[in-house]
PDB file of C-alpha atoms in Angstrom:
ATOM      1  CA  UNK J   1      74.295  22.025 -27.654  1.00  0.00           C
ATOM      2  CA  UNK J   2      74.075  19.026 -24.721  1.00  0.00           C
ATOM      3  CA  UNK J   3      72.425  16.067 -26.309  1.00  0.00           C
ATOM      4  CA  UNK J   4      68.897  14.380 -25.360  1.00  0.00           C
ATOM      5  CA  UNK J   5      68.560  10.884 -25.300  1.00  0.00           C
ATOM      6  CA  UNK J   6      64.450   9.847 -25.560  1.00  0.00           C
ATOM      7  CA  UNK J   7      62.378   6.817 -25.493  1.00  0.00           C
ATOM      8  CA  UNK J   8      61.558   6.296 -29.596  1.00  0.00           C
ATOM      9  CA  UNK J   9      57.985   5.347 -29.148  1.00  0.00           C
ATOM     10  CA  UNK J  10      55.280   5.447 -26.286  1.00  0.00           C
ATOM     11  CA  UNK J  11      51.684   4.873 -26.194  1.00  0.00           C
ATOM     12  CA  UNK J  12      48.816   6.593 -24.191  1.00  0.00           C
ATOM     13  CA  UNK J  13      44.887   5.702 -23.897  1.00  0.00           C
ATOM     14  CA  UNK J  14      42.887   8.686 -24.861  1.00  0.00           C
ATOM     15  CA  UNK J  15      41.832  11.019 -21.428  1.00  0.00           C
ATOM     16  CA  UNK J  16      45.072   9.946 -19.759  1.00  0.00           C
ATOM     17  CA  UNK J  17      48.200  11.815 -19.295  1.00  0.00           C
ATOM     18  CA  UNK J  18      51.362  11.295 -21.085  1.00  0.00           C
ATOM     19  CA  UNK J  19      54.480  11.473 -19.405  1.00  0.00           C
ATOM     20  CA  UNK J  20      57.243  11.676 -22.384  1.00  0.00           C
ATOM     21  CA  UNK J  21      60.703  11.174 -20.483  1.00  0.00           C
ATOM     22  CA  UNK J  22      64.283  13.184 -21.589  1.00  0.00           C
ATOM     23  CA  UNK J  23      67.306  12.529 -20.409  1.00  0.00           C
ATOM     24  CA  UNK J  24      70.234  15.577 -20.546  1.00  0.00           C
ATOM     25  CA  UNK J  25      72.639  14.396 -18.218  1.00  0.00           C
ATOM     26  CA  UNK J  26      75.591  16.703 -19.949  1.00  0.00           C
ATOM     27  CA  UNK J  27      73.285  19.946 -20.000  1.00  0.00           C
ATOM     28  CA  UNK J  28      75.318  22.810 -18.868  1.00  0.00           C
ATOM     29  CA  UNK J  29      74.275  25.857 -16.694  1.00  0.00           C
ATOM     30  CA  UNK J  30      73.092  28.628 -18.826  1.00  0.00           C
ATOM     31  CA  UNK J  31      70.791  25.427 -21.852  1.00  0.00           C
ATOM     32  CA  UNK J  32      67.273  25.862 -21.424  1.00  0.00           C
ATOM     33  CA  UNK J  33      65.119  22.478 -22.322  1.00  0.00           C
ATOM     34  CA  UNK J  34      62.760  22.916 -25.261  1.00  0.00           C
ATOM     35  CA  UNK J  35      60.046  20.705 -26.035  1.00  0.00           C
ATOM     36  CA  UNK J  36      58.581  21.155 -29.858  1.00  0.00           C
ATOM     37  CA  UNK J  37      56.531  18.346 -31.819  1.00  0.00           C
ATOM     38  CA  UNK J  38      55.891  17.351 -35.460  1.00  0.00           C
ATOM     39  CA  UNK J  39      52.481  15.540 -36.133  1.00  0.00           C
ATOM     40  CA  UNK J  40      52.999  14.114 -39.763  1.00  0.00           C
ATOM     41  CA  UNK J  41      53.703  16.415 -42.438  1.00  0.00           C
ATOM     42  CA  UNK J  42      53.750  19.450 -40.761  1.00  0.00           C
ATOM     43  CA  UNK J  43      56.054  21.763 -39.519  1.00  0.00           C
ATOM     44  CA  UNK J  44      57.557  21.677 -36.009  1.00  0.00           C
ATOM     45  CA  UNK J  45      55.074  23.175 -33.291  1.00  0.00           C
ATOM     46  CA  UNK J  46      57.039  24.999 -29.738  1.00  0.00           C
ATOM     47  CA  UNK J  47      55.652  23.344 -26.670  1.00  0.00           C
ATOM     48  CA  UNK J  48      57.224  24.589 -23.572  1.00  0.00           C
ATOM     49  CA  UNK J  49      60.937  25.373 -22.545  1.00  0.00           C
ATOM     50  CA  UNK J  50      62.571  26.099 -19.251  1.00  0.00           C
ATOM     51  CA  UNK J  51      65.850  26.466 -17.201  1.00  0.00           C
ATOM     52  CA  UNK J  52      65.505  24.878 -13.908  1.00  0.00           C
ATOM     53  CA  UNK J  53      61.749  25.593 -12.320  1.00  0.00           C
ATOM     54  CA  UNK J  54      58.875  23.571 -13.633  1.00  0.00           C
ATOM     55  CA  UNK J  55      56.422  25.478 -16.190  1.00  0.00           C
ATOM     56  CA  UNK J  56      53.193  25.249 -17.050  1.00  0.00           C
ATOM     57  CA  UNK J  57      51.296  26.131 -20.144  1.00  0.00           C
ATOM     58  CA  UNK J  58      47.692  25.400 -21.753  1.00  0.00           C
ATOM     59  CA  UNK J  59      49.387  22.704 -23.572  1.00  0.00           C
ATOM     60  CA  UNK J  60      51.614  20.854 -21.483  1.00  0.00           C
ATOM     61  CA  UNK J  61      53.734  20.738 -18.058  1.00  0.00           C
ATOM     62  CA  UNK J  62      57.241  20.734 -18.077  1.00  0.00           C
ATOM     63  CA  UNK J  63      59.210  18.837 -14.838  1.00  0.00           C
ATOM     64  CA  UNK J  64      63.212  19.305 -14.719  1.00  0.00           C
ATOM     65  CA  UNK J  65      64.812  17.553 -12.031  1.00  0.00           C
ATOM     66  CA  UNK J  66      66.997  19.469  -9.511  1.00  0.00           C
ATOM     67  CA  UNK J  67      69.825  18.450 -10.592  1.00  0.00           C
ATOM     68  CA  UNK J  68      68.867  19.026 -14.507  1.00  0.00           C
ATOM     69  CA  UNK J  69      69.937  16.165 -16.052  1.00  0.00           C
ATOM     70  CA  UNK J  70      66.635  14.806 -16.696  1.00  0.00           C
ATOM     71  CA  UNK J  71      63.164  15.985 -17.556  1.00  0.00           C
ATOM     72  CA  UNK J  72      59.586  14.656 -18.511  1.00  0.00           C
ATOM     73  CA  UNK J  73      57.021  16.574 -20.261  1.00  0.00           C
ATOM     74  CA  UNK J  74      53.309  15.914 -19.561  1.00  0.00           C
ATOM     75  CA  UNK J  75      50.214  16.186 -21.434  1.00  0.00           C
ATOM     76  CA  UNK J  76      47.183  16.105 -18.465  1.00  0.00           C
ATOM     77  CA  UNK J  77      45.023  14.857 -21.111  1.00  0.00           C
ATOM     78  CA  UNK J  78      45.985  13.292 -24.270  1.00  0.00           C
ATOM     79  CA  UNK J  79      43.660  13.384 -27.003  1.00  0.00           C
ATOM     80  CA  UNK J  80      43.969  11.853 -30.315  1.00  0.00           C
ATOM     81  CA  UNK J  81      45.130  15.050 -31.967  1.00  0.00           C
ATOM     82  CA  UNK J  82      48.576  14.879 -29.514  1.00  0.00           C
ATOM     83  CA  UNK J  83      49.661  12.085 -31.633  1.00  0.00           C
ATOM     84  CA  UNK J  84      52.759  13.577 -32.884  1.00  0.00           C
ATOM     85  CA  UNK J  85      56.697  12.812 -32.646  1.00  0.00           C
ATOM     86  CA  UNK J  86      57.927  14.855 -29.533  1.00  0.00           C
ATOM     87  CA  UNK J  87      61.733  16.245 -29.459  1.00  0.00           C
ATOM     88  CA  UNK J  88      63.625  17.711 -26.348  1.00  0.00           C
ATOM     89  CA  UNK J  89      65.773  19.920 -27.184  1.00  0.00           C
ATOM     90  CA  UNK J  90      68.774  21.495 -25.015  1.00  0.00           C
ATOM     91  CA  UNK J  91      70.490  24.484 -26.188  1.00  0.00           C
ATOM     92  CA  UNK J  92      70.784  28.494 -25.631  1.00  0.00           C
ATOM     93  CA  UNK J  93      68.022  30.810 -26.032  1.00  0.00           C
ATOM     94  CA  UNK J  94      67.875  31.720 -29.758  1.00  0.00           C
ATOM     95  CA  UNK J  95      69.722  35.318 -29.860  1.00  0.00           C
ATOM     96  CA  UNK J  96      68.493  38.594 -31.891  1.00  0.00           C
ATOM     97  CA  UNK J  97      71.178  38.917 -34.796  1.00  0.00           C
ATOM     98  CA  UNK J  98      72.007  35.155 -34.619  1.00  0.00           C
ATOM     99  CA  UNK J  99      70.373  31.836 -36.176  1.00  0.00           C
ATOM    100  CA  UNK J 100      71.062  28.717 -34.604  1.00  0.00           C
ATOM    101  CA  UNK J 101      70.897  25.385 -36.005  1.00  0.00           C
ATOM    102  CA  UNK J 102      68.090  23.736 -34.490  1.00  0.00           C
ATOM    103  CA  UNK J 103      69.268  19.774 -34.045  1.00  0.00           C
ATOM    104  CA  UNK J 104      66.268  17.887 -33.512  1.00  0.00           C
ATOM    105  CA  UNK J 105      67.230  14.067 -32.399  1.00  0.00           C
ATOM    106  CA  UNK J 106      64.980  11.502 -33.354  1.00  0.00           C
ATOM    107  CA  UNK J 107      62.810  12.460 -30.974  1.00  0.00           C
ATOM    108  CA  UNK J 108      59.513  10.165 -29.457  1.00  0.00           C
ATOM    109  CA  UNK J 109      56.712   8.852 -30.919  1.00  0.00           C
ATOM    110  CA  UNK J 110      53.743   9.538 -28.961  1.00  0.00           C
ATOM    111  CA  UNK J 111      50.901   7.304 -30.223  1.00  0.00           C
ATOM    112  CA  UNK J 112      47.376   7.981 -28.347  1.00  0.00           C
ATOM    113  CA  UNK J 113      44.716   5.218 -28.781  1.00  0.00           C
ATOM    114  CA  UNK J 114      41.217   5.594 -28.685  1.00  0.00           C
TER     115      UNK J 114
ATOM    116  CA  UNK H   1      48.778  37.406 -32.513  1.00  0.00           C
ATOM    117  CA  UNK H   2      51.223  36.127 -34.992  1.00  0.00           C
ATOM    118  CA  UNK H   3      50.896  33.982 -37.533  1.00  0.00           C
ATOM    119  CA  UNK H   4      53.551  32.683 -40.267  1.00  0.00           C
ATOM    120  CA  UNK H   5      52.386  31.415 -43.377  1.00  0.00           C
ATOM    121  CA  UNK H   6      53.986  29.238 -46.234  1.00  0.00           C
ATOM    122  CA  UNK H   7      53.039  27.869 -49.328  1.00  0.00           C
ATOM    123  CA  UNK H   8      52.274  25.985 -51.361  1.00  0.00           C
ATOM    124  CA  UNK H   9      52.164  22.826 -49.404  1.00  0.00           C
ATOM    125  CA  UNK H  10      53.123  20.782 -51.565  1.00  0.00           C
ATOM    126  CA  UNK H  11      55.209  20.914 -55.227  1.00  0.00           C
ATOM    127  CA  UNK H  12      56.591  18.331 -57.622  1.00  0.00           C
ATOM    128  CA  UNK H  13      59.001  20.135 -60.203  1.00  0.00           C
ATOM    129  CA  UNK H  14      61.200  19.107 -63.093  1.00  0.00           C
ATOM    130  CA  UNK H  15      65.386  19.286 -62.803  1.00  0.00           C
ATOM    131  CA  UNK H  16      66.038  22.100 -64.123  1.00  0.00           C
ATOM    132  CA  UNK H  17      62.975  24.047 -63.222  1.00  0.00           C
ATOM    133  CA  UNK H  18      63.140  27.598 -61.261  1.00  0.00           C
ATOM    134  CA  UNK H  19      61.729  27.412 -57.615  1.00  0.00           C
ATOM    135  CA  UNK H  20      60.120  30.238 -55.272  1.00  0.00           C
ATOM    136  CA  UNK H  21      58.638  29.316 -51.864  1.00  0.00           C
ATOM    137  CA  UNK H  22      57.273  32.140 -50.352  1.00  0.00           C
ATOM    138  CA  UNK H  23      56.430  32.836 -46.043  1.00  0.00           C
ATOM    139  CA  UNK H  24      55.036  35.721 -45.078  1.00  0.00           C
ATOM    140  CA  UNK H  25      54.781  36.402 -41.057  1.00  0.00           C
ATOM    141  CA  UNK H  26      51.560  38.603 -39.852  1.00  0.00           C
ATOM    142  CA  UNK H  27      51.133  40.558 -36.368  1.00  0.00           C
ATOM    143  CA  UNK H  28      54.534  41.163 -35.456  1.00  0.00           C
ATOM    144  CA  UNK H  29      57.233  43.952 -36.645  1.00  0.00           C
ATOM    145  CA  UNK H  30      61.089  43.131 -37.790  1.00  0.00           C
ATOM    146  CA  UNK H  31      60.958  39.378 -37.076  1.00  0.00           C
ATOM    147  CA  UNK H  32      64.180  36.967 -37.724  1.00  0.00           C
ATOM    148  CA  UNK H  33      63.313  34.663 -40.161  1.00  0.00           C
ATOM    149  CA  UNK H  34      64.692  31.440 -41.118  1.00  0.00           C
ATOM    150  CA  UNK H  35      64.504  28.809 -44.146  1.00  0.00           C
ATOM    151  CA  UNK H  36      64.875  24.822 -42.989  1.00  0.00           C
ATOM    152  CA  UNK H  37      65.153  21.840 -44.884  1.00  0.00           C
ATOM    153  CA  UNK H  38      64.493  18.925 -42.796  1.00  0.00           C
ATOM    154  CA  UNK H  39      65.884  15.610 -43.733  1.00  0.00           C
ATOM    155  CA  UNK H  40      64.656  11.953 -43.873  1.00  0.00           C
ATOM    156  CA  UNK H  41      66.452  11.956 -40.420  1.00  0.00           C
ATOM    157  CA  UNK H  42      64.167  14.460 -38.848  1.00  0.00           C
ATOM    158  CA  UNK H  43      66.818  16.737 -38.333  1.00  0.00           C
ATOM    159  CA  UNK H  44      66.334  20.616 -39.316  1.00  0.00           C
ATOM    160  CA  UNK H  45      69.245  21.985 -41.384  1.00  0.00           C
ATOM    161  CA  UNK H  46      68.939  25.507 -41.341  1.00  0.00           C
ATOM    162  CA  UNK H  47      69.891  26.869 -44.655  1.00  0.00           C
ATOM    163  CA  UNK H  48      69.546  30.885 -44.637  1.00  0.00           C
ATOM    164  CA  UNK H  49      68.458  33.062 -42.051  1.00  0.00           C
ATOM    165  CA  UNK H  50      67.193  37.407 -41.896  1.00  0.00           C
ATOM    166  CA  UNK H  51      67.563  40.095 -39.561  1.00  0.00           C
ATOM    167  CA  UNK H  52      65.942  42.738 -41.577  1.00  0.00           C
ATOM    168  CA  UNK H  53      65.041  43.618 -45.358  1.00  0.00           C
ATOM    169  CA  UNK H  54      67.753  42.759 -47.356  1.00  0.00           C
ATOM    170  CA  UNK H  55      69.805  41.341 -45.308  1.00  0.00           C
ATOM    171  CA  UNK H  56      70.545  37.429 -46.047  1.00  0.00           C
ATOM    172  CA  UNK H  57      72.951  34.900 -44.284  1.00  0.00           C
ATOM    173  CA  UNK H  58      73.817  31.588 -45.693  1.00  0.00           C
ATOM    174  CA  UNK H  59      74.435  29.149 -43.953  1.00  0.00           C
ATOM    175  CA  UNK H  60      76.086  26.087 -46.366  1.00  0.00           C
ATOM    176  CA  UNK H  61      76.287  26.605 -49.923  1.00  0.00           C
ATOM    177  CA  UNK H  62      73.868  25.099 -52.287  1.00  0.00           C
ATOM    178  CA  UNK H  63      71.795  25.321 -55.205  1.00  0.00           C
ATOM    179  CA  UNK H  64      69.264  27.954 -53.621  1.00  0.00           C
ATOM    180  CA  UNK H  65      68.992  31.344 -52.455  1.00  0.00           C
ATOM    181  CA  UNK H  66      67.061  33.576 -50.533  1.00  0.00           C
ATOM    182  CA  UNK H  67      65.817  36.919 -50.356  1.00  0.00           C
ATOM    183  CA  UNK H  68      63.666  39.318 -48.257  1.00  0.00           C
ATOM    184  CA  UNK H  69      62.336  41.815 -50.140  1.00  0.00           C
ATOM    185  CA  UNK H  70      59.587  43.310 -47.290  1.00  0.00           C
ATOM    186  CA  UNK H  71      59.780  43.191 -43.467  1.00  0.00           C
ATOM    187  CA  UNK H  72      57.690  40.163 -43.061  1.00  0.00           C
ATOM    188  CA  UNK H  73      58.307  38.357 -46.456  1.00  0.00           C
ATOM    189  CA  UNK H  74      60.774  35.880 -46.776  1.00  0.00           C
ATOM    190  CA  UNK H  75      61.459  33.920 -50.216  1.00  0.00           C
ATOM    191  CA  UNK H  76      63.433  30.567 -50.967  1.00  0.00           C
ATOM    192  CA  UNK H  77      64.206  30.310 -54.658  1.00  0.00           C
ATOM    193  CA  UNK H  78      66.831  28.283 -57.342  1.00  0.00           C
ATOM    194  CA  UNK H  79      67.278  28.802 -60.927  1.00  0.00           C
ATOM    195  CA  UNK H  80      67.566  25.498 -61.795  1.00  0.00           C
ATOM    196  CA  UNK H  81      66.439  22.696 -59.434  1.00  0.00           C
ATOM    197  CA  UNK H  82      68.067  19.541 -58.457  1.00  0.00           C
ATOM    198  CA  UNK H  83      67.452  16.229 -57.826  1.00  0.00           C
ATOM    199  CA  UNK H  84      69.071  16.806 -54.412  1.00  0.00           C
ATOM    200  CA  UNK H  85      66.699  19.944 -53.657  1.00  0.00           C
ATOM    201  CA  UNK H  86      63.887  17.463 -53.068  1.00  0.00           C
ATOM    202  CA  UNK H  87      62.959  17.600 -49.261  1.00  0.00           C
ATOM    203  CA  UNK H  88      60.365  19.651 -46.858  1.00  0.00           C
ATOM    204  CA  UNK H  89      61.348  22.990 -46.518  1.00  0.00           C
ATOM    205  CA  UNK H  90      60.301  25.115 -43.209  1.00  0.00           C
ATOM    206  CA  UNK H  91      60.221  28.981 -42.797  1.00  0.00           C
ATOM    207  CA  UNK H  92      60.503  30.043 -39.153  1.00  0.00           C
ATOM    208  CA  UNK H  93      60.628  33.466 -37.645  1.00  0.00           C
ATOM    209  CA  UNK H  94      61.503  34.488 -33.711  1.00  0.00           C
ATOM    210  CA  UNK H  95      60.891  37.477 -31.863  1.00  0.00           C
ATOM    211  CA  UNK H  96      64.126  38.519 -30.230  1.00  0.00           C
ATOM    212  CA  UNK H  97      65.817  36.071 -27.817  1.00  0.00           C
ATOM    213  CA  UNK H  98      62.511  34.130 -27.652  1.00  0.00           C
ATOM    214  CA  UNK H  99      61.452  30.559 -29.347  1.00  0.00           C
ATOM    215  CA  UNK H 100      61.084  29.736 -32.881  1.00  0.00           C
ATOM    216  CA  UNK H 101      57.439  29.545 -35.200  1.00  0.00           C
ATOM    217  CA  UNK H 102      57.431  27.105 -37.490  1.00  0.00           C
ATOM    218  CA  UNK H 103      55.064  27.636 -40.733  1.00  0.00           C
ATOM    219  CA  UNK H 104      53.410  24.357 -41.940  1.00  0.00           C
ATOM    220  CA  UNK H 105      56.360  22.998 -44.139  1.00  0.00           C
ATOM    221  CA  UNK H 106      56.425  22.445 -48.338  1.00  0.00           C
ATOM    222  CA  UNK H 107      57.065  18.959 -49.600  1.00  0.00           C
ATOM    223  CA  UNK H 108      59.472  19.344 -52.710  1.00  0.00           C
ATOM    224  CA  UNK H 109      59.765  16.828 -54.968  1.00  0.00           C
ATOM    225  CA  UNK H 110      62.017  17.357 -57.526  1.00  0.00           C
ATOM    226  CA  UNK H 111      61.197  14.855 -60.273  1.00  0.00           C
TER     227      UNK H 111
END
């Protein structure tokens, strides 16, 4: 799996989007970018993944460049509750029959202030 | 919709001690399931995984094992617990060639 490089903390004021940068310049053609997070001693929640078009979900936005080496993922409107650590991920699509290891980096720490 | 629960939340045991962490998965029909340990690192180590009832991979050897005794119940267990067990232990299950559900983690401290 192509590794993610992330910022390891960022702040956002309440009401305000958060724009949580990922960089996967070594991504190869057929990785998909995940985005899960972890608020504090729970387990890991799925976001939003995609391949090369920008998604959209009732949680967040996803944003891949064209040339995929980079992506940001965007909560419109962070509230308190989004404080979490955010990881990007960049693998294969998880396969019937086979487990893969999920490798979560150290992902960012999104920190929403009142 | 689905739904994946695991428990209990939280457990201190004694070396030595048996161990059973139970997940159970509701709404959904022959699931993949997974058991996680995730390290002071943050990163998930995935430990055994199920395609069906009865049927168990490991993925690194260790002190624990794992069993699936129903469609949508998947149990973590040891005989005798470790100091080393200690950590926070996920279940997960995925439809087919889709994302991973994580259930709300158990803290294991092995005292």
């Amino acid at each position: 799996d192509a590794k993610t490089t992330q910022p390891t903390s960022m702040d956002c004021a309440e009401g305000r989007a958060a724009n949580l940068p990922c960089n996967h310049s070594t991504i190869s053609g057929n990785e998909y970018v995940y985005w899960y997070r972890q608020i504090h001693s729970q387990g890991p929640q799925y976001i939003i993944h995609g391949l090369k078009n920008n998604e959209t979900n009732e949680m967040a936005s996803l944003i891949i460049t064209e040339d995929r080496k980079s992506s940001t993922l965007i909560l419109p409107h962070a509230t308190l509750r989004d404080t979490a650590v955010y990881y990007c991920i960049v693998r294969v699509p998880l396969s019937s029959g086979s487990a893969r290891q999920l490798t979560f980096g150290s992902g960012t720490q999104l920190t929403v202030l009142p | 919709s689905q739904t994946i629960h695991q428990w209990p939340a939280t457990l201190v045991q004694p070396v030595g001690s048996p161990l059973s962490l139970e997940c159970t998965v509701e709404g959904t029909s022959n699931p993949n399931l997974y058991w996680y340990r995730q390290a002071a690192g943050r990163g998930l180590q995935l430990l055994f995984y199920s395609v069906g009832i009865g049927q168990i991979s490991s993925e690194v050897p260790q002190n624990l094992s794992a069993s699936r005794p129903q469609d949508r119940q998947f149990i973590l267990s040891s005989k005798k617990l470790l100091l080393s067990d200690s950590g926070f232990y996920l279940c997960a299950w995925s439809p087919s060639r889709t994302e991973a559900f994580f259930g709300q983690g158990t803290r294991l401290t092995v005292v």
